[in-house]
Amino acid sequence: MVSIVLNLYAGEFITSAFEDDIEKFEKFIENGADLNETNLGGLNVQTALAYFSDENFERACEILYKKGFDFNKPQKGGLTLLYSLCYSLSYNKIETLLKYNIDVNKKVNGILPIQATQFAIYPFHTLQKRNALACYNEGKRIQKLLLKNGSEKFKYILSTSPSNTVSVPSTLVTVNIILLYPTSNACVNSISFGLSSNSPSYGLSF
């Protein structure tokens, strides 16, 4: 019975980030929430932070940093918060996150966060339609920010080998990927990929 209660509690804590409810999130922390918990889908507190709006993300990071929170810890499947923010092109959140001892070269299945900027996948907590050229330019802006903070150089990933598989939160059902090529006219090719649900978190292959 105790184990069931703890699992439900963890789910509600993480859900407060999905709902962009910073007051509820902070209250959970004040009441002793386990910052190492994951929800039933394998998502941890770290990657759940990506769902906050920019302003609430900054506040959540400040609160968690004072608790000695490890922002680099990956969720089940290896996905990290920085990687999530890179493939969603969340510049403001990345800029905030870099204040907190972030490993900018922590790979997810062999792929650097800076390389994830070539995929405009999931716009966390935004409703704007994604323009391919705008994504390309935002990706380049994020690359410059990461390089300034010690990232390895950016290299495009064109391989389709099975090893290039990344687990994404189970809440992400639909994924649109834009592969950006550094051509003189900023040509952008769109490529479709499928999701599989044979595990608690979905698999994204590219």
PDB file of C-alpha atoms in Angstrom:
ATOM      1  CA  MET A   1       0.000   0.000   0.000  1.00  0.00           C
ATOM      2  CA  VAL A   2       2.786   2.453   0.831  1.00  0.00           C
ATOM      3  CA  SER A   3       4.513   1.760  -2.487  1.00  0.00           C
ATOM      4  CA  ILE A   4       1.333   2.576  -4.419  1.00  0.00           C
ATOM      5  CA  VAL A   5       0.896   5.875  -2.604  1.00  0.00           C
ATOM      6  CA  LEU A   6       4.469   6.900  -3.396  1.00  0.00           C
ATOM      7  CA  ASN A   7       4.039   6.120  -7.098  1.00  0.00           C
ATOM      8  CA  LEU A   8       0.869   8.200  -7.300  1.00  0.00           C
ATOM      9  CA  TYR A   9       2.593  11.039  -5.469  1.00  0.00           C
ATOM     10  CA  ALA A  10       5.482  10.980  -7.912  1.00  0.00           C
ATOM     11  CA  GLY A  11       3.079  11.101 -10.836  1.00  0.00           C
ATOM     12  CA  GLU A  12       1.262  14.144  -9.426  1.00  0.00           C
ATOM     13  CA  PHE A  13       4.551  15.925  -8.744  1.00  0.00           C
ATOM     14  CA  ILE A  14       5.751  15.479 -12.315  1.00  0.00           C
ATOM     15  CA  THR A  15       2.306  16.279 -13.687  1.00  0.00           C
ATOM     16  CA  SER A  16       2.514  19.715 -12.075  1.00  0.00           C
ATOM     17  CA  ALA A  17       5.363  20.464 -14.507  1.00  0.00           C
ATOM     18  CA  PHE A  18       3.278  19.255 -17.454  1.00  0.00           C
ATOM     19  CA  GLU A  19       0.530  21.605 -16.328  1.00  0.00           C
ATOM     20  CA  ASP A  20       2.979  24.507 -15.934  1.00  0.00           C
ATOM     21  CA  ASP A  21       1.753  24.862 -12.365  1.00  0.00           C
ATOM     22  CA  ILE A  22       4.788  26.276 -10.581  1.00  0.00           C
ATOM     23  CA  GLU A  23       2.881  26.928  -7.350  1.00  0.00           C
ATOM     24  CA  LYS A  24       1.835  23.296  -7.080  1.00  0.00           C
ATOM     25  CA  PHE A  25       5.345  22.167  -8.084  1.00  0.00           C
ATOM     26  CA  GLU A  26       6.926  24.328  -5.394  1.00  0.00           C
ATOM     27  CA  LYS A  27       4.434  23.114  -2.804  1.00  0.00           C
ATOM     28  CA  PHE A  28       5.343  19.506  -3.552  1.00  0.00           C
ATOM     29  CA  ILE A  29       9.007  20.358  -2.950  1.00  0.00           C
ATOM     30  CA  GLU A  30       8.213  22.160   0.290  1.00  0.00           C
ATOM     31  CA  ASN A  31       6.307  19.075   1.447  1.00  0.00           C
ATOM     32  CA  GLY A  32       9.309  16.835   0.813  1.00  0.00           C
ATOM     33  CA  ALA A  33       8.787  15.461  -2.687  1.00  0.00           C
ATOM     34  CA  ASP A  34      11.416  12.930  -3.755  1.00  0.00           C
ATOM     35  CA  LEU A  35      13.409  14.711  -6.456  1.00  0.00           C
ATOM     36  CA  ASN A  36      14.678  11.361  -7.733  1.00  0.00           C
ATOM     37  CA  GLU A  37      11.228   9.986  -8.496  1.00  0.00           C
ATOM     38  CA  THR A  38      10.027   8.985 -11.935  1.00  0.00           C
ATOM     39  CA  ASN A  39       6.464   8.595 -13.125  1.00  0.00           C
ATOM     40  CA  LEU A  40       4.989   5.347 -14.402  1.00  0.00           C
ATOM     41  CA  GLY A  41       6.109   6.165 -17.947  1.00  0.00           C
ATOM     42  CA  GLY A  42       9.783   6.417 -16.945  1.00  0.00           C
ATOM     43  CA  LEU A  43       9.933  10.225 -17.062  1.00  0.00           C
ATOM     44  CA  ASN A  44      11.991  11.818 -14.293  1.00  0.00           C
ATOM     45  CA  VAL A  45      11.756  15.244 -12.708  1.00  0.00           C
ATOM     46  CA  GLN A  46      14.662  16.509 -14.815  1.00  0.00           C
ATOM     47  CA  THR A  47      13.084  15.992 -18.231  1.00  0.00           C
ATOM     48  CA  ALA A  48       9.638  16.973 -16.959  1.00  0.00           C
ATOM     49  CA  LEU A  49      11.000  20.487 -16.359  1.00  0.00           C
ATOM     50  CA  ALA A  50      11.042  21.038 -20.125  1.00  0.00           C
ATOM     51  CA  TYR A  51       7.257  21.393 -20.090  1.00  0.00           C
ATOM     52  CA  PHE A  52       7.340  24.551 -17.997  1.00  0.00           C
ATOM     53  CA  SER A  53       6.951  27.928 -19.679  1.00  0.00           C
ATOM     54  CA  ASP A  54      10.177  29.929 -19.884  1.00  0.00           C
ATOM     55  CA  GLU A  55       9.397  32.006 -16.805  1.00  0.00           C
ATOM     56  CA  ASN A  56       8.315  29.074 -14.652  1.00  0.00           C
ATOM     57  CA  PHE A  57      11.235  26.985 -15.894  1.00  0.00           C
ATOM     58  CA  GLU A  58      13.622  29.625 -14.573  1.00  0.00           C
ATOM     59  CA  ARG A  59      11.858  29.679 -11.211  1.00  0.00           C
ATOM     60  CA  ALA A  60      11.777  25.879 -10.962  1.00  0.00           C
ATOM     61  CA  CYS A  61      15.502  25.679 -11.690  1.00  0.00           C
ATOM     62  CA  GLU A  62      16.301  28.224  -8.994  1.00  0.00           C
ATOM     63  CA  ILE A  63      14.264  26.261  -6.439  1.00  0.00           C
ATOM     64  CA  LEU A  64      15.795  22.920  -7.379  1.00  0.00           C
ATOM     65  CA  TYR A  65      19.365  24.229  -7.486  1.00  0.00           C
ATOM     66  CA  LYS A  66      19.084  25.263  -3.837  1.00  0.00           C
ATOM     67  CA  LYS A  67      18.154  21.627  -3.103  1.00  0.00           C
ATOM     68  CA  GLY A  68      21.307  20.318  -4.748  1.00  0.00           C
ATOM     69  CA  PHE A  69      19.379  18.974  -7.727  1.00  0.00           C
ATOM     70  CA  ASP A  70      21.277  17.089 -10.452  1.00  0.00           C
ATOM     71  CA  PHE A  71      20.059  18.586 -13.733  1.00  0.00           C
ATOM     72  CA  ASN A  72      22.219  16.169 -15.743  1.00  0.00           C
ATOM     73  CA  LYS A  73      20.519  12.974 -14.580  1.00  0.00           C
ATOM     74  CA  PRO A  74      18.894  11.153 -17.523  1.00  0.00           C
ATOM     75  CA  GLN A  75      15.484   9.557 -17.492  1.00  0.00           C
ATOM     76  CA  LYS A  76      14.837   5.924 -18.348  1.00  0.00           C
ATOM     77  CA  GLY A  77      16.192   5.382 -21.854  1.00  0.00           C
ATOM     78  CA  GLY A  78      18.919   8.006 -21.485  1.00  0.00           C
ATOM     79  CA  LEU A  79      17.125  11.217 -22.464  1.00  0.00           C
ATOM     80  CA  THR A  80      18.428  14.308 -20.617  1.00  0.00           C
ATOM     81  CA  LEU A  81      16.876  17.688 -19.982  1.00  0.00           C
ATOM     82  CA  LEU A  82      19.464  19.548 -22.081  1.00  0.00           C
ATOM     83  CA  TYR A  83      18.954  17.166 -25.002  1.00  0.00           C
ATOM     84  CA  SER A  84      15.181  17.642 -24.737  1.00  0.00           C
ATOM     85  CA  LEU A  85      15.569  21.401 -24.851  1.00  0.00           C
ATOM     86  CA  CYS A  86      17.963  21.222 -27.792  1.00  0.00           C
ATOM     87  CA  TYR A  87      15.676  19.157 -29.986  1.00  0.00           C
ATOM     88  CA  SER A  88      12.768  21.424 -29.112  1.00  0.00           C
ATOM     89  CA  LEU A  89      14.909  24.493 -29.896  1.00  0.00           C
ATOM     90  CA  SER A  90      14.145  26.041 -26.502  1.00  0.00           C
ATOM     91  CA  TYR A  91      16.798  28.748 -26.508  1.00  0.00           C
ATOM     92  CA  ASN A  92      15.640  30.659 -23.424  1.00  0.00           C
ATOM     93  CA  LYS A  93      15.423  27.532 -21.295  1.00  0.00           C
ATOM     94  CA  ILE A  94      18.842  26.354 -22.449  1.00  0.00           C
ATOM     95  CA  GLU A  95      20.306  29.738 -21.555  1.00  0.00           C
ATOM     96  CA  THR A  96      18.764  29.410 -18.082  1.00  0.00           C
ATOM     97  CA  LEU A  97      19.870  25.807 -17.632  1.00  0.00           C
ATOM     98  CA  LEU A  98      23.496  26.573 -18.463  1.00  0.00           C
ATOM     99  CA  LYS A  99      23.766  28.461 -15.161  1.00  0.00           C
ATOM    100  CA  TYR A 100      23.583  25.182 -13.242  1.00  0.00           C
ATOM    101  CA  ASN A 101      26.709  23.112 -13.900  1.00  0.00           C
ATOM    102  CA  ILE A 102      25.353  21.415 -17.004  1.00  0.00           C
ATOM    103  CA  ASP A 103      27.367  18.832 -18.917  1.00  0.00           C
ATOM    104  CA  VAL A 104      26.931  20.173 -22.443  1.00  0.00           C
ATOM    105  CA  ASN A 105      28.679  17.129 -23.904  1.00  0.00           C
ATOM    106  CA  LYS A 106      26.594  14.433 -22.199  1.00  0.00           C
ATOM    107  CA  LYS A 107      25.514  12.201 -25.062  1.00  0.00           C
ATOM    108  CA  VAL A 108      22.206  10.417 -25.533  1.00  0.00           C
ATOM    109  CA  ASN A 109      22.906   7.145 -27.324  1.00  0.00           C
ATOM    110  CA  GLY A 110      26.043   8.635 -28.825  1.00  0.00           C
ATOM    111  CA  ILE A 111      24.454  11.918 -29.887  1.00  0.00           C
ATOM    112  CA  LEU A 112      25.523  15.265 -28.447  1.00  0.00           C
ATOM    113  CA  PRO A 113      22.955  17.857 -27.335  1.00  0.00           C
ATOM    114  CA  ILE A 114      24.331  20.279 -29.918  1.00  0.00           C
ATOM    115  CA  GLN A 115      23.591  17.713 -32.637  1.00  0.00           C
ATOM    116  CA  ALA A 116      19.977  17.470 -31.504  1.00  0.00           C
ATOM    117  CA  THR A 117      19.426  21.012 -32.777  1.00  0.00           C
ATOM    118  CA  GLN A 118      19.110  19.638 -36.302  1.00  0.00           C
ATOM    119  CA  PHE A 119      15.772  18.102 -35.299  1.00  0.00           C
ATOM    120  CA  ALA A 120      12.880  20.511 -34.721  1.00  0.00           C
ATOM    121  CA  ILE A 121      10.796  17.926 -32.912  1.00  0.00           C
ATOM    122  CA  TYR A 122       8.603  19.068 -30.057  1.00  0.00           C
ATOM    123  CA  PRO A 123       7.846  22.698 -29.146  1.00  0.00           C
ATOM    124  CA  PHE A 124       7.564  22.430 -25.353  1.00  0.00           C
ATOM    125  CA  HIS A 125       4.770  24.638 -24.088  1.00  0.00           C
ATOM    126  CA  THR A 126       4.493  26.681 -27.290  1.00  0.00           C
ATOM    127  CA  LEU A 127       1.703  26.889 -29.824  1.00  0.00           C
ATOM    128  CA  GLN A 128       3.422  28.646 -32.689  1.00  0.00           C
ATOM    129  CA  LYS A 129       3.664  26.893 -36.037  1.00  0.00           C
ATOM    130  CA  ARG A 130       7.188  25.901 -36.867  1.00  0.00           C
ATOM    131  CA  ASN A 131       8.724  27.509 -39.930  1.00  0.00           C
ATOM    132  CA  ALA A 132      11.568  25.457 -41.386  1.00  0.00           C
ATOM    133  CA  LEU A 133      13.919  28.376 -41.981  1.00  0.00           C
ATOM    134  CA  ALA A 134      13.134  29.806 -38.539  1.00  0.00           C
ATOM    135  CA  CYS A 135      14.005  26.427 -37.010  1.00  0.00           C
ATOM    136  CA  TYR A 136      17.281  26.373 -38.917  1.00  0.00           C
ATOM    137  CA  ASN A 137      18.219  29.842 -37.684  1.00  0.00           C
ATOM    138  CA  GLU A 138      17.198  29.066 -34.097  1.00  0.00           C
ATOM    139  CA  GLY A 139      19.228  25.867 -34.223  1.00  0.00           C
ATOM    140  CA  LYS A 140      22.301  27.797 -35.318  1.00  0.00           C
ATOM    141  CA  ARG A 141      21.752  30.290 -32.495  1.00  0.00           C
ATOM    142  CA  ILE A 142      21.589  27.484 -29.933  1.00  0.00           C
ATOM    143  CA  GLN A 143      24.717  25.881 -31.396  1.00  0.00           C
ATOM    144  CA  LYS A 144      26.629  29.124 -30.869  1.00  0.00           C
ATOM    145  CA  LEU A 145      25.398  29.301 -27.271  1.00  0.00           C
ATOM    146  CA  LEU A 146      26.474  25.720 -26.558  1.00  0.00           C
ATOM    147  CA  LEU A 147      29.869  26.189 -28.201  1.00  0.00           C
ATOM    148  CA  LYS A 148      30.404  29.270 -26.054  1.00  0.00           C
ATOM    149  CA  ASN A 149      29.753  27.072 -23.019  1.00  0.00           C
ATOM    150  CA  GLY A 150      32.199  24.310 -23.903  1.00  0.00           C
ATOM    151  CA  SER A 151      30.304  22.058 -26.292  1.00  0.00           C
ATOM    152  CA  GLU A 152      32.078  19.923 -28.838  1.00  0.00           C
ATOM    153  CA  LYS A 153      31.744  21.079 -32.433  1.00  0.00           C
ATOM    154  CA  PHE A 154      28.493  20.494 -34.292  1.00  0.00           C
ATOM    155  CA  LYS A 155      28.360  17.669 -36.841  1.00  0.00           C
ATOM    156  CA  TYR A 156      25.321  16.674 -38.874  1.00  0.00           C
ATOM    157  CA  ILE A 157      23.933  13.190 -38.346  1.00  0.00           C
ATOM    158  CA  LEU A 158      22.893  11.438 -41.530  1.00  0.00           C
ATOM    159  CA  SER A 159      23.158   7.862 -40.322  1.00  0.00           C
ATOM    160  CA  THR A 160      20.013   5.727 -40.096  1.00  0.00           C
ATOM    161  CA  SER A 161      21.654   2.925 -38.143  1.00  0.00           C
ATOM    162  CA  PRO A 162      19.611   1.219 -35.377  1.00  0.00           C
ATOM    163  CA  SER A 163      22.051   2.525 -32.783  1.00  0.00           C
ATOM    164  CA  ASN A 164      20.753   6.064 -33.258  1.00  0.00           C
ATOM    165  CA  THR A 165      17.693   5.577 -31.090  1.00  0.00           C
ATOM    166  CA  VAL A 166      16.503   7.998 -28.437  1.00  0.00           C
ATOM    167  CA  SER A 167      13.790   7.423 -25.870  1.00  0.00           C
ATOM    168  CA  VAL A 168      11.366  10.314 -25.541  1.00  0.00           C
ATOM    169  CA  PRO A 169       8.707  10.914 -22.892  1.00  0.00           C
ATOM    170  CA  SER A 170       5.666   8.679 -23.230  1.00  0.00           C
ATOM    171  CA  THR A 171       3.489  11.785 -23.467  1.00  0.00           C
ATOM    172  CA  LEU A 172       4.945  12.616 -26.872  1.00  0.00           C
ATOM    173  CA  VAL A 173       2.796  10.745 -29.352  1.00  0.00           C
ATOM    174  CA  THR A 174       3.224  12.774 -32.533  1.00  0.00           C
ATOM    175  CA  VAL A 175       6.681  13.789 -33.711  1.00  0.00           C
ATOM    176  CA  ASN A 176       7.578  16.030 -36.616  1.00  0.00           C
ATOM    177  CA  ILE A 177      11.240  16.081 -37.549  1.00  0.00           C
ATOM    178  CA  ILE A 178      12.971  18.539 -39.823  1.00  0.00           C
ATOM    179  CA  LEU A 179      16.499  17.650 -40.892  1.00  0.00           C
ATOM    180  CA  LEU A 180      18.443  20.793 -41.661  1.00  0.00           C
ATOM    181  CA  TYR A 181      21.275  20.840 -44.163  1.00  0.00           C
ATOM    182  CA  PRO A 182      23.845  23.666 -44.225  1.00  0.00           C
ATOM    183  CA  THR A 183      23.343  24.674 -47.853  1.00  0.00           C
ATOM    184  CA  SER A 184      23.852  28.141 -49.293  1.00  0.00           C
ATOM    185  CA  ASN A 185      20.112  28.713 -49.617  1.00  0.00           C
ATOM    186  CA  ALA A 186      19.272  27.156 -46.230  1.00  0.00           C
ATOM    187  CA  CYS A 187      17.449  24.286 -47.896  1.00  0.00           C
ATOM    188  CA  VAL A 188      15.478  22.169 -45.452  1.00  0.00           C
ATOM    189  CA  ASN A 189      14.330  18.610 -45.991  1.00  0.00           C
ATOM    190  CA  SER A 190      11.488  17.122 -43.975  1.00  0.00           C
ATOM    191  CA  ILE A 191      11.741  13.473 -43.026  1.00  0.00           C
ATOM    192  CA  SER A 192       9.075  11.359 -41.398  1.00  0.00           C
ATOM    193  CA  PHE A 193       9.848   8.942 -38.593  1.00  0.00           C
ATOM    194  CA  GLY A 194       7.718   6.542 -36.599  1.00  0.00           C
ATOM    195  CA  LEU A 195       7.193   6.004 -32.906  1.00  0.00           C
ATOM    196  CA  SER A 196       7.011   2.642 -31.213  1.00  0.00           C
ATOM    197  CA  SER A 197       5.355   1.930 -27.888  1.00  0.00           C
ATOM    198  CA  ASN A 198       6.872  -1.402 -26.950  1.00  0.00           C
ATOM    199  CA  SER A 199       8.270   0.046 -23.729  1.00  0.00           C
ATOM    200  CA  PRO A 200       7.068   2.497 -21.038  1.00  0.00           C
ATOM    201  CA  SER A 201       8.649   5.339 -23.041  1.00  0.00           C
ATOM    202  CA  TYR A 202       8.416   5.668 -26.800  1.00  0.00           C
ATOM    203  CA  GLY A 203      11.378   5.136 -29.075  1.00  0.00           C
ATOM    204  CA  LEU A 204      12.448   7.719 -31.628  1.00  0.00           C
ATOM    205  CA  SER A 205      14.687   6.443 -34.427  1.00  0.00           C
ATOM    206  CA  PHE A 206      16.564   8.597 -36.864  1.00  0.00           C
TER     207      PHE A 206
END
